[in-house]
């Protein structure tokens, strides 16, 4: 530009980069003019490798209820990237000059657009994709590219080669053999649980053994069963982890007579039954040292059967079966079952007359601590007070009708008014 005086009009200056260096190139452009400040402008650009000309094709290999083998061959790029998407075809292509992070566990790699995840990046021709949902369909797209070995020099061939696979729906039974062990260690299960699926059946059958299973993650499974006089305690890996249960037909959570399934530890663990799932408890269950939960949203989904005992144990906090309206009437204590309260909030959880818990005729509520029970507008079957007084007698009152079949004071004292 030639300018002999005055002010230079607003002018767009175009710069053409001509570099033999692949990848990201950066530098400064300085405008020099006598008698003025010389402005510097930083510029960057990408030099791309040549684009491949032949795309790979996809074939599907072995399919299980949580994994799929994706094969790809025939392309002429030095490398290739594989995208996966749940339910619908991949709808976002990789962008030239961009490096993506791949992870074989679906959902853990870089996401392109909405729901397109990078599950492979490399020079090979096959990938085992994990972390998938049983019965679901996944779509894949493969893209050949060259980068000359430099990040930022990627030149992708689009559109990609495509394929899809529907996962199996069968449930794999896994038996816990880890005793006092880590849930997430695959060899603590038989067979080895390398790739957890959303419809796995988990069996605790250690036969008259007391065991603590640690590091329980947020996870979805189809079934959990405790039997053969096994006493299993679960402890969460992190506070608020959710163990979602129920993708199969029949009972989804089962605790046999003489067995127990407990939750302890300061990290709260929430065992949640999916809509329509059910639990049958004939053994024992204790929550202690944390705000643990067993929740459902279907009326009558959780049944404590004749002979079963639920205990809100030492240092337990909150309502054991949740406190949302969606959980109303979801827990039933049948005749011969017992709810024991040592700590925590009342089992009803909701404002009367609504309740999460239903006490059927013949069931027992046993208060074993100096806590004020919820009585206004409440219906118990048999009510027992059994605690050693610490400060003063318990006083419980309200304006709505309290219904009980029997009241037994074994230890302590209570005044209703």
Short mmCIF file of C-alpha atoms in Angstrom, two decimals, residues 5-10:
data_model
loop_
_atom_site.label_atom_id
_atom_site.label_comp_id
_atom_site.label_asym_id
_atom_site.label_seq_id
_atom_site.Cartn_x
_atom_site.Cartn_y
_atom_site.Cartn_z
CA UNK A 5 -0.03 11.30 4.35
CA UNK A 6 -3.26 11.43 6.26
CA UNK A 7 -5.06 8.35 7.54
CA UNK A 8 -5.11 4.94 5.93
CA UNK A 9 -8.67 3.79 5.30
CA UNK A 10 -9.83 0.60 7.00
#
